[in-house]
Amino acid sequence: MGKGELYKILLLLGAVMATTATTYRPTVLWHGMGDSCCYPFSMGRLQKLIESELPGVYVYSIEIGNNEEEDQLNSFFKNVNEQVDDVCQKLKADPQLSSGFNAMGFSQGGQFLRAYVQRCNDPPIYNLVSVGGQHQGVFGMPRCLGNRTDLCEEMRKLLNIGAYDDFVQRHLVQAEYWQDPLNREEYLAKSVFLADINNEININETYRQNLISLNRFSLVKFTEDSMVQPRESEWFGFYKEGQDKITIDVNQTALYLNDTIGLKTLMDSDKVDFISCVGDHLQFTDQWFIENLVPLINNTL
Protein backbone atom coordinates (compact mmCIF):
# COMPACT_ATOMS: atom_id res chain seq x y z
CA MET A 1 0.00 0.00 0.00
CA GLY A 2 1.41 3.34 -1.02
CA LYS A 3 1.65 6.41 1.20
CA GLY A 4 -1.09 8.11 -0.83
CA GLU A 5 -3.57 5.30 -0.25
CA LEU A 6 -2.70 5.12 3.47
CA TYR A 7 -3.26 8.87 3.78
CA LYS A 8 -6.72 8.54 2.19
CA ILE A 9 -7.65 5.72 4.57
CA LEU A 10 -6.58 7.80 7.58
CA LEU A 11 -8.64 10.74 6.35
CA LEU A 12 -11.66 8.47 5.92
CA LEU A 13 -11.26 7.02 9.42
CA GLY A 14 -10.99 10.53 10.83
CA ALA A 15 -14.18 11.56 9.08
CA VAL A 16 -16.02 8.51 10.40
CA MET A 17 -14.84 9.19 13.95
CA ALA A 18 -15.90 12.83 13.70
CA THR A 19 -19.41 11.94 12.56
CA THR A 20 -19.86 9.34 15.32
CA ALA A 21 -18.62 11.59 18.14
CA THR A 22 -21.34 12.51 20.64
CA THR A 23 -22.83 15.95 20.06
CA TYR A 24 -24.86 16.73 23.15
CA ARG A 25 -27.85 19.00 22.84
CA PRO A 26 -26.96 22.36 24.44
CA THR A 27 -28.36 23.24 27.86
CA VAL A 28 -29.67 26.62 29.01
CA LEU A 29 -29.86 27.47 32.73
CA TRP A 30 -31.90 30.18 34.48
CA HIS A 31 -31.18 30.92 38.14
CA GLY A 32 -33.57 31.83 40.92
CA MET A 33 -34.22 34.80 43.20
CA GLY A 34 -31.14 36.43 44.69
CA ASP A 35 -28.74 34.37 42.59
CA SER A 36 -26.78 35.07 39.43
CA CYS A 37 -25.78 33.21 36.31
CA CYS A 38 -22.23 32.58 37.29
CA TYR A 39 -21.50 32.61 41.01
CA PRO A 40 -18.94 29.83 41.55
CA PHE A 41 -20.77 28.53 44.63
CA SER A 42 -24.13 28.14 42.85
CA MET A 43 -24.89 28.30 39.13
CA GLY A 44 -21.24 28.38 38.11
CA ARG A 45 -20.68 25.17 40.05
CA LEU A 46 -23.69 23.48 38.47
CA GLN A 47 -22.54 24.52 35.01
CA LYS A 48 -19.15 22.90 35.61
CA LEU A 49 -20.86 19.79 36.97
CA ILE A 50 -22.95 19.45 33.79
CA GLU A 51 -19.89 20.04 31.61
CA SER A 52 -17.95 17.34 33.47
CA GLU A 53 -20.78 14.81 33.06
CA LEU A 54 -21.46 15.67 29.40
CA PRO A 55 -18.03 16.45 27.89
CA GLY A 56 -18.18 19.04 25.15
CA VAL A 57 -21.75 20.16 25.88
CA TYR A 58 -22.50 23.86 25.36
CA VAL A 59 -24.05 25.38 28.48
CA TYR A 60 -25.56 28.88 28.41
CA SER A 61 -26.38 30.35 31.82
CA ILE A 62 -28.79 33.27 31.51
CA GLU A 63 -27.63 36.65 32.80
CA ILE A 64 -30.11 39.53 33.03
CA GLY A 65 -27.97 42.65 32.92
CA ASN A 66 -24.35 43.48 32.18
CA ASN A 67 -22.72 41.75 35.13
CA GLU A 68 -23.41 39.41 38.04
CA GLU A 69 -24.43 42.22 40.40
CA GLU A 70 -27.03 43.57 37.94
CA ASP A 71 -28.23 40.02 37.31
CA GLN A 72 -28.82 39.46 41.02
CA LEU A 73 -30.56 42.83 41.42
CA ASN A 74 -32.81 42.14 38.43
CA SER A 75 -33.93 38.85 39.98
CA PHE A 76 -35.86 41.06 42.43
CA PHE A 77 -36.68 44.26 40.58
CA LYS A 78 -36.81 43.83 36.79
CA ASN A 79 -40.23 43.23 35.27
CA VAL A 80 -40.56 39.53 34.39
CA ASN A 81 -42.18 40.21 31.02
CA GLU A 82 -39.18 42.35 30.06
CA GLN A 83 -36.83 39.61 31.27
CA VAL A 84 -38.55 36.97 29.15
CA ASP A 85 -38.50 39.26 26.10
CA ASP A 86 -34.79 39.86 26.65
CA VAL A 87 -34.08 36.14 26.91
CA CYS A 88 -36.10 35.39 23.77
CA GLN A 89 -33.85 37.77 21.85
CA LYS A 90 -30.60 36.53 23.40
CA LEU A 91 -31.26 32.85 22.80
CA LYS A 92 -32.41 33.42 19.23
CA ALA A 93 -29.18 35.35 18.54
CA ASP A 94 -26.91 32.53 19.79
CA PRO A 95 -25.89 30.34 16.81
CA GLN A 96 -24.95 27.46 19.11
CA LEU A 97 -28.59 27.17 20.19
CA SER A 98 -30.12 27.37 16.71
CA SER A 99 -31.02 23.67 16.55
CA GLY A 100 -32.76 23.70 19.91
CA PHE A 101 -31.67 22.96 23.46
CA ASN A 102 -32.59 21.51 26.84
CA ALA A 103 -33.39 23.97 29.61
CA MET A 104 -33.23 23.84 33.40
CA GLY A 105 -34.71 26.55 35.60
CA PHE A 106 -34.13 26.88 39.32
CA SER A 107 -36.88 28.26 41.57
CA GLN A 108 -38.47 31.23 39.75
CA GLY A 109 -36.23 30.47 36.76
CA GLY A 110 -38.46 27.42 36.23
CA GLN A 111 -41.63 29.35 35.46
CA PHE A 112 -39.66 31.98 33.54
CA LEU A 113 -38.35 29.29 31.17
CA ARG A 114 -41.89 27.97 30.81
CA ALA A 115 -42.88 31.49 29.78
CA TYR A 116 -40.09 31.38 27.19
CA VAL A 117 -41.58 28.18 25.75
CA GLN A 118 -45.09 29.56 25.64
CA ARG A 119 -44.28 33.02 24.31
CA CYS A 120 -41.49 32.47 21.79
CA ASN A 121 -39.75 29.05 21.87
CA ASP A 122 -37.47 30.01 18.99
CA PRO A 123 -35.15 28.16 19.06
CA PRO A 124 -37.23 25.42 20.69
CA ILE A 125 -36.71 23.77 24.05
CA TYR A 126 -36.54 19.97 23.84
CA ASN A 127 -36.65 18.91 27.52
CA LEU A 128 -37.64 21.46 30.17
CA VAL A 129 -36.63 20.82 33.78
CA SER A 130 -38.12 22.96 36.54
CA VAL A 131 -36.29 22.67 39.87
CA GLY A 132 -38.51 24.07 42.60
CA GLY A 133 -40.37 26.41 40.23
CA GLN A 134 -43.57 28.09 41.45
CA HIS A 135 -45.89 27.34 38.54
CA GLN A 136 -49.10 28.24 40.34
CA GLY A 137 -47.39 31.12 42.10
CA VAL A 138 -46.93 31.73 45.81
CA PHE A 139 -48.98 33.10 48.68
CA GLY A 140 -46.52 33.78 51.47
CA MET A 141 -43.31 35.70 52.13
CA PRO A 142 -40.19 33.85 50.95
CA ARG A 143 -37.25 33.52 53.31
CA CYS A 144 -34.12 35.52 52.56
CA LEU A 145 -31.27 33.41 51.18
CA GLY A 146 -27.91 34.24 49.63
CA ASN A 147 -25.52 37.11 50.24
CA ARG A 148 -27.91 40.02 49.58
CA THR A 149 -30.46 39.88 52.38
CA ASP A 150 -30.83 43.67 52.00
CA LEU A 151 -32.44 43.15 48.58
CA CYS A 152 -34.72 40.50 50.01
CA GLU A 153 -35.83 42.85 52.77
CA GLU A 154 -36.70 45.52 50.18
CA MET A 155 -38.74 42.91 48.35
CA ARG A 156 -40.65 42.13 51.54
CA LYS A 157 -41.37 45.82 52.17
CA LEU A 158 -42.88 46.17 48.70
CA LEU A 159 -45.03 43.05 49.18
CA ASN A 160 -46.27 44.57 52.43
CA ILE A 161 -47.44 47.63 50.47
CA GLY A 162 -49.56 45.26 48.41
CA ALA A 163 -48.66 42.66 45.81
CA TYR A 164 -51.35 43.95 43.43
CA ASP A 165 -50.44 47.61 43.72
CA ASP A 166 -49.72 48.78 40.15
CA PHE A 167 -46.18 49.99 40.93
CA VAL A 168 -45.35 46.81 42.84
CA GLN A 169 -46.72 44.57 40.08
CA ARG A 170 -44.65 46.32 37.44
CA HIS A 171 -41.39 46.41 39.40
CA LEU A 172 -41.23 43.56 41.91
CA VAL A 173 -40.55 40.15 40.41
CA GLN A 174 -42.03 38.12 43.26
CA ALA A 175 -45.31 40.10 43.13
CA GLU A 176 -45.71 39.05 39.51
CA TYR A 177 -46.24 35.43 40.51
CA TRP A 178 -48.20 36.19 43.69
CA GLN A 179 -51.58 34.43 43.70
CA ASP A 180 -54.03 35.31 46.45
CA PRO A 181 -56.48 32.40 46.89
CA LEU A 182 -58.63 34.63 49.12
CA ASN A 183 -59.16 37.22 46.39
CA ARG A 184 -59.12 35.57 42.99
CA GLU A 185 -60.90 38.43 41.22
CA GLU A 186 -58.18 40.93 42.14
CA TYR A 187 -55.48 38.43 41.11
CA LEU A 188 -57.03 37.97 37.68
CA ALA A 189 -57.56 41.69 37.23
CA LYS A 190 -54.10 42.85 38.29
CA SER A 191 -51.57 40.03 37.79
CA VAL A 192 -49.21 41.09 34.99
CA PHE A 193 -47.39 37.77 34.53
CA LEU A 194 -48.63 34.57 36.19
CA ALA A 195 -52.30 34.87 35.21
CA ASP A 196 -51.20 35.41 31.62
CA ILE A 197 -48.84 32.43 31.25
CA ASN A 198 -51.38 30.20 33.02
CA ASN A 199 -54.03 31.26 30.45
CA GLU A 200 -56.40 32.36 33.21
CA ILE A 201 -57.57 35.61 31.59
CA ASN A 202 -57.80 34.72 27.92
CA ILE A 203 -56.87 31.44 26.26
CA ASN A 204 -53.80 31.99 24.11
CA GLU A 205 -53.69 28.90 21.91
CA THR A 206 -50.06 29.61 20.95
CA TYR A 207 -49.09 29.27 24.62
CA ARG A 208 -50.87 25.94 24.75
CA GLN A 209 -49.45 24.52 21.54
CA ASN A 210 -45.92 25.62 22.41
CA LEU A 211 -46.02 23.84 25.76
CA ILE A 212 -47.42 20.69 24.15
CA SER A 213 -44.43 20.73 21.77
CA LEU A 214 -42.05 19.82 24.61
CA ASN A 215 -40.50 16.37 24.44
CA ARG A 216 -40.51 16.16 28.27
CA PHE A 217 -41.48 18.48 31.11
CA SER A 218 -39.87 17.52 34.43
CA LEU A 219 -41.01 19.08 37.71
CA VAL A 220 -38.94 18.82 40.90
CA LYS A 221 -40.67 19.42 44.25
CA PHE A 222 -38.73 19.72 47.51
CA THR A 223 -40.55 17.73 50.17
CA GLU A 224 -39.61 20.04 53.05
CA ASP A 225 -39.66 23.32 51.12
CA SER A 226 -40.07 26.21 53.58
CA MET A 227 -39.62 28.98 51.01
CA VAL A 228 -42.28 28.22 48.40
CA GLN A 229 -45.77 28.56 49.90
CA PRO A 230 -47.44 26.26 49.10
CA ARG A 231 -44.77 23.82 47.96
CA GLU A 232 -47.45 22.03 45.91
CA SER A 233 -47.05 24.88 43.40
CA GLU A 234 -43.84 23.19 42.25
CA TRP A 235 -46.05 20.40 40.85
CA PHE A 236 -48.80 22.78 39.66
CA GLY A 237 -50.90 22.29 42.79
CA PHE A 238 -52.14 25.18 44.94
CA TYR A 239 -54.52 26.20 47.69
CA LYS A 240 -58.17 25.37 47.26
CA GLU A 241 -59.87 28.61 46.27
CA GLY A 242 -61.25 30.78 49.07
CA GLN A 243 -58.83 29.76 51.85
CA ASP A 244 -55.11 29.23 52.43
CA LYS A 245 -54.90 26.03 54.46
CA ILE A 246 -56.08 23.13 52.29
CA THR A 247 -54.05 22.40 49.16
CA ILE A 248 -55.12 20.51 46.06
CA ASP A 249 -53.05 18.46 43.62
CA VAL A 250 -52.58 19.37 39.99
CA ASN A 251 -55.31 17.01 38.78
CA GLN A 252 -57.88 18.92 40.87
CA THR A 253 -57.00 22.34 39.45
CA ALA A 254 -58.91 24.17 36.73
CA LEU A 255 -55.62 24.57 34.84
CA TYR A 256 -55.43 20.76 34.51
CA LEU A 257 -59.13 19.94 34.18
CA ASN A 258 -59.65 22.52 31.43
CA ASP A 259 -56.23 21.82 29.89
CA THR A 260 -55.75 25.56 29.55
CA ILE A 261 -51.98 25.42 28.95
CA GLY A 262 -51.69 21.90 27.55
CA LEU A 263 -50.41 20.32 30.76
CA LYS A 264 -53.13 17.64 30.78
CA THR A 265 -52.28 16.77 27.18
CA LEU A 266 -48.62 16.35 28.12
CA MET A 267 -49.53 14.26 31.16
CA ASP A 268 -51.88 12.06 29.16
CA SER A 269 -49.00 11.48 26.73
CA ASP A 270 -46.72 10.46 29.63
CA LYS A 271 -44.42 13.44 28.99
CA VAL A 272 -44.44 14.95 32.49
CA ASP A 273 -42.15 13.78 35.30
CA PHE A 274 -43.03 14.51 38.95
CA ILE A 275 -39.76 14.23 40.86
CA SER A 276 -39.41 14.49 44.65
CA CYS A 277 -36.25 15.70 46.33
CA VAL A 278 -36.11 15.21 50.10
CA GLY A 279 -35.11 18.47 51.76
CA ASP A 280 -35.64 22.22 51.76
CA HIS A 281 -35.69 24.60 48.81
CA LEU A 282 -32.90 23.89 46.27
CA GLN A 283 -31.08 21.72 48.79
CA PHE A 284 -29.60 18.79 46.89
CA THR A 285 -26.25 17.05 46.61
CA ASP A 286 -24.09 16.84 43.52
CA GLN A 287 -24.73 13.10 43.45
CA TRP A 288 -28.51 13.59 43.52
CA PHE A 289 -28.22 16.14 40.70
CA ILE A 290 -26.08 13.76 38.62
CA GLU A 291 -28.36 10.78 39.18
CA ASN A 292 -31.74 12.51 38.80
CA LEU A 293 -31.37 15.60 36.63
CA VAL A 294 -28.39 15.13 34.33
CA PRO A 295 -30.10 12.17 32.55
CA LEU A 296 -32.91 14.56 31.57
CA ILE A 297 -30.49 16.70 29.57
CA ASN A 298 -28.33 13.82 28.33
CA ASN A 299 -29.51 13.68 24.73
CA THR A 300 -28.03 14.47 21.36
CA LEU A 301 -28.89 16.65 18.39
Coordinates of C-alpha atoms in Angstrom, one line a residue:
M1 CA 0.0 0.0 0.0
G2 CA 1.4 3.3 -1.0
K3 CA 1.6 6.4 1.2
G4 CA -1.1 8.1 -0.8
E5 CA -3.6 5.3 -0.2
L6 CA -2.7 5.1 3.5
Y7 CA -3.3 8.9 3.8
K8 CA -6.7 8.5 2.2
I9 CA -7.7 5.7 4.6
L10 CA -6.6 7.8 7.6
L11 CA -8.6 10.7 6.3
L12 CA -11.7 8.5 5.9
L13 CA -11.3 7.0 9.4
G14 CA -11.0 10.5 10.8
A15 CA -14.2 11.6 9.1
V16 CA -16.0 8.5 10.4
M17 CA -14.8 9.2 14.0
A18 CA -15.9 12.8 13.7
T19 CA -19.4 11.9 12.6
T20 CA -19.9 9.3 15.3
A21 CA -18.6 11.6 18.1
T22 CA -21.3 12.5 20.6
T23 CA -22.8 15.9 20.1
Y24 CA -24.9 16.7 23.1
R25 CA -27.9 19.0 22.8
P26 CA -27.0 22.4 24.4
T27 CA -28.4 23.2 27.9
V28 CA -29.7 26.6 29.0
L29 CA -29.9 27.5 32.7
W30 CA -31.9 30.2 34.5
H31 CA -31.2 30.9 38.1
G32 CA -33.6 31.8 40.9
M33 CA -34.2 34.8 43.2
G34 CA -31.1 36.4 44.7
D35 CA -28.7 34.4 42.6
S36 CA -26.8 35.1 39.4
C37 CA -25.8 33.2 36.3
C38 CA -22.2 32.6 37.3
Y39 CA -21.5 32.6 41.0
P40 CA -18.9 29.8 41.6
F41 CA -20.8 28.5 44.6
S42 CA -24.1 28.1 42.8
M43 CA -24.9 28.3 39.1
G44 CA -21.2 28.4 38.1
R45 CA -20.7 25.2 40.0
L46 CA -23.7 23.5 38.5
Q47 CA -22.5 24.5 35.0
K48 CA -19.1 22.9 35.6
L49 CA -20.9 19.8 37.0
I50 CA -22.9 19.4 33.8
E51 CA -19.9 20.0 31.6
S52 CA -17.9 17.3 33.5
E53 CA -20.8 14.8 33.1
L54 CA -21.5 15.7 29.4
P55 CA -18.0 16.4 27.9
G56 CA -18.2 19.0 25.2
V57 CA -21.7 20.2 25.9
Y58 CA -22.5 23.9 25.4
V59 CA -24.0 25.4 28.5
Y60 CA -25.6 28.9 28.4
S61 CA -26.4 30.4 31.8
I62 CA -28.8 33.3 31.5
E63 CA -27.6 36.6 32.8
I64 CA -30.1 39.5 33.0
G65 CA -28.0 42.6 32.9
N66 CA -24.3 43.5 32.2
N67 CA -22.7 41.7 35.1
E68 CA -23.4 39.4 38.0
E69 CA -24.4 42.2 40.4
E70 CA -27.0 43.6 37.9
D71 CA -28.2 40.0 37.3
Q72 CA -28.8 39.5 41.0
L73 CA -30.6 42.8 41.4
N74 CA -32.8 42.1 38.4
S75 CA -33.9 38.9 40.0
F76 CA -35.9 41.1 42.4
F77 CA -36.7 44.3 40.6
K78 CA -36.8 43.8 36.8
N79 CA -40.2 43.2 35.3
V80 CA -40.6 39.5 34.4
N81 CA -42.2 40.2 31.0
E82 CA -39.2 42.4 30.1
Q83 CA -36.8 39.6 31.3
V84 CA -38.6 37.0 29.1
D85 CA -38.5 39.3 26.1
D86 CA -34.8 39.9 26.7
V87 CA -34.1 36.1 26.9
C88 CA -36.1 35.4 23.8
Q89 CA -33.8 37.8 21.8
K90 CA -30.6 36.5 23.4
L91 CA -31.3 32.8 22.8
K92 CA -32.4 33.4 19.2
A93 CA -29.2 35.4 18.5
D94 CA -26.9 32.5 19.8
P95 CA -25.9 30.3 16.8
Q96 CA -24.9 27.5 19.1
L97 CA -28.6 27.2 20.2
S98 CA -30.1 27.4 16.7
S99 CA -31.0 23.7 16.5
G100 CA -32.8 23.7 19.9
F101 CA -31.7 23.0 23.5
N102 CA -32.6 21.5 26.8
A103 CA -33.4 24.0 29.6
M104 CA -33.2 23.8 33.4
G105 CA -34.7 26.5 35.6
F106 CA -34.1 26.9 39.3
S107 CA -36.9 28.3 41.6
Q108 CA -38.5 31.2 39.8
G109 CA -36.2 30.5 36.8
G110 CA -38.5 27.4 36.2
Q111 CA -41.6 29.3 35.5
F112 CA -39.7 32.0 33.5
L113 CA -38.3 29.3 31.2
R114 CA -41.9 28.0 30.8
A115 CA -42.9 31.5 29.8
Y116 CA -40.1 31.4 27.2
V117 CA -41.6 28.2 25.8
Q118 CA -45.1 29.6 25.6
R119 CA -44.3 33.0 24.3
C120 CA -41.5 32.5 21.8
N121 CA -39.8 29.1 21.9
D122 CA -37.5 30.0 19.0
P123 CA -35.2 28.2 19.1
P124 CA -37.2 25.4 20.7
I125 CA -36.7 23.8 24.0
Y126 CA -36.5 20.0 23.8
N127 CA -36.7 18.9 27.5
L128 CA -37.6 21.5 30.2
V129 CA -36.6 20.8 33.8
S130 CA -38.1 23.0 36.5
V131 CA -36.3 22.7 39.9
G132 CA -38.5 24.1 42.6
G133 CA -40.4 26.4 40.2
Q134 CA -43.6 28.1 41.5
H135 CA -45.9 27.3 38.5
Q136 CA -49.1 28.2 40.3
G137 CA -47.4 31.1 42.1
V138 CA -46.9 31.7 45.8
F139 CA -49.0 33.1 48.7
G140 CA -46.5 33.8 51.5
M141 CA -43.3 35.7 52.1
P142 CA -40.2 33.8 51.0
R143 CA -37.2 33.5 53.3
C144 CA -34.1 35.5 52.6
L145 CA -31.3 33.4 51.2
G146 CA -27.9 34.2 49.6
N147 CA -25.5 37.1 50.2
R148 CA -27.9 40.0 49.6
T149 CA -30.5 39.9 52.4
D150 CA -30.8 43.7 52.0
L151 CA -32.4 43.1 48.6
C152 CA -34.7 40.5 50.0
E153 CA -35.8 42.8 52.8
E154 CA -36.7 45.5 50.2
M155 CA -38.7 42.9 48.4
R156 CA -40.6 42.1 51.5
K157 CA -41.4 45.8 52.2
L158 CA -42.9 46.2 48.7
L159 CA -45.0 43.0 49.2
N160 CA -46.3 44.6 52.4
I161 CA -47.4 47.6 50.5
G162 CA -49.6 45.3 48.4
A163 CA -48.7 42.7 45.8
Y164 CA -51.3 43.9 43.4
D165 CA -50.4 47.6 43.7
D166 CA -49.7 48.8 40.2
F167 CA -46.2 50.0 40.9
V168 CA -45.3 46.8 42.8
Q169 CA -46.7 44.6 40.1
R170 CA -44.6 46.3 37.4
H171 CA -41.4 46.4 39.4
L172 CA -41.2 43.6 41.9
V173 CA -40.5 40.1 40.4
Q174 CA -42.0 38.1 43.3
A175 CA -45.3 40.1 43.1
E176 CA -45.7 39.1 39.5
Y177 CA -46.2 35.4 40.5
W178 CA -48.2 36.2 43.7
Q179 CA -51.6 34.4 43.7
D180 CA -54.0 35.3 46.5
P181 CA -56.5 32.4 46.9
L182 CA -58.6 34.6 49.1
N183 CA -59.2 37.2 46.4
R184 CA -59.1 35.6 43.0
E185 CA -60.9 38.4 41.2
E186 CA -58.2 40.9 42.1
Y187 CA -55.5 38.4 41.1
L188 CA -57.0 38.0 37.7
A189 CA -57.6 41.7 37.2
K190 CA -54.1 42.9 38.3
S191 CA -51.6 40.0 37.8
V192 CA -49.2 41.1 35.0
F193 CA -47.4 37.8 34.5
L194 CA -48.6 34.6 36.2
A195 CA -52.3 34.9 35.2
D196 CA -51.2 35.4 31.6
I197 CA -48.8 32.4 31.2
N198 CA -51.4 30.2 33.0
N199 CA -54.0 31.3 30.5
E200 CA -56.4 32.4 33.2
I201 CA -57.6 35.6 31.6
N202 CA -57.8 34.7 27.9
I203 CA -56.9 31.4 26.3
N204 CA -53.8 32.0 24.1
E205 CA -53.7 28.9 21.9
T206 CA -50.1 29.6 21.0
Y207 CA -49.1 29.3 24.6
R208 CA -50.9 25.9 24.8
Q209 CA -49.5 24.5 21.5
N210 CA -45.9 25.6 22.4
L211 CA -46.0 23.8 25.8
I212 CA -47.4 20.7 24.2
S213 CA -44.4 20.7 21.8
L214 CA -42.0 19.8 24.6
N215 CA -40.5 16.4 24.4
R216 CA -40.5 16.2 28.3
F217 CA -41.5 18.5 31.1
S218 CA -39.9 17.5 34.4
L219 CA -41.0 19.1 37.7
V220 CA -38.9 18.8 40.9
K221 CA -40.7 19.4 44.3
F222 CA -38.7 19.7 47.5
T223 CA -40.6 17.7 50.2
E224 CA -39.6 20.0 53.1
D225 CA -39.7 23.3 51.1
S226 CA -40.1 26.2 53.6
M227 CA -39.6 29.0 51.0
V228 CA -42.3 28.2 48.4
Q229 CA -45.8 28.6 49.9
P230 CA -47.4 26.3 49.1
R231 CA -44.8 23.8 48.0
E232 CA -47.5 22.0 45.9
S233 CA -47.1 24.9 43.4
E234 CA -43.8 23.2 42.3
W235 CA -46.1 20.4 40.8
F236 CA -48.8 22.8 39.7
G237 CA -50.9 22.3 42.8
F238 CA -52.1 25.2 44.9
Y239 CA -54.5 26.2 47.7
K240 CA -58.2 25.4 47.3
E241 CA -59.9 28.6 46.3
G242 CA -61.2 30.8 49.1
Q243 CA -58.8 29.8 51.8
D244 CA -55.1 29.2 52.4
K245 CA -54.9 26.0 54.5
I246 CA -56.1 23.1 52.3
T247 CA -54.1 22.4 49.2
I248 CA -55.1 20.5 46.1
D249 CA -53.1 18.5 43.6
V250 CA -52.6 19.4 40.0
N251 CA -55.3 17.0 38.8
Q252 CA -57.9 18.9 40.9
T253 CA -57.0 22.3 39.5
A254 CA -58.9 24.2 36.7
L255 CA -55.6 24.6 34.8
Y256 CA -55.4 20.8 34.5
L257 CA -59.1 19.9 34.2
N258 CA -59.6 22.5 31.4
D259 CA -56.2 21.8 29.9
T260 CA -55.7 25.6 29.6
I261 CA -52.0 25.4 29.0
G262 CA -51.7 21.9 27.5
L263 CA -50.4 20.3 30.8
K264 CA -53.1 17.6 30.8
T265 CA -52.3 16.8 27.2
L266 CA -48.6 16.4 28.1
M267 CA -49.5 14.3 31.2
D268 CA -51.9 12.1 29.2
S269 CA -49.0 11.5 26.7
D270 CA -46.7 10.5 29.6
K271 CA -44.4 13.4 29.0
V272 CA -44.4 14.9 32.5
D273 CA -42.2 13.8 35.3
F274 CA -43.0 14.5 38.9
I275 CA -39.8 14.2 40.9
S276 CA -39.4 14.5 44.6
C277 CA -36.2 15.7 46.3
V278 CA -36.1 15.2 50.1
G279 CA -35.1 18.5 51.8
D280 CA -35.6 22.2 51.8
H281 CA -35.7 24.6 48.8
L282 CA -32.9 23.9 46.3
Q283 CA -31.1 21.7 48.8
F284 CA -29.6 18.8 46.9
T285 CA -26.3 17.1 46.6
D286 CA -24.1 16.8 43.5
Q287 CA -24.7 13.1 43.4
W288 CA -28.5 13.6 43.5
F289 CA -28.2 16.1 40.7
I290 CA -26.1 13.8 38.6
E291 CA -28.4 10.8 39.2
N292 CA -31.7 12.5 38.8
L293 CA -31.4 15.6 36.6
V294 CA -28.4 15.1 34.3
P295 CA -30.1 12.2 32.5
L296 CA -32.9 14.6 31.6
I297 CA -30.5 16.7 29.6
N298 CA -28.3 13.8 28.3
N299 CA -29.5 13.7 24.7
T300 CA -28.0 14.5 21.4
L301 CA -28.9 16.6 18.4

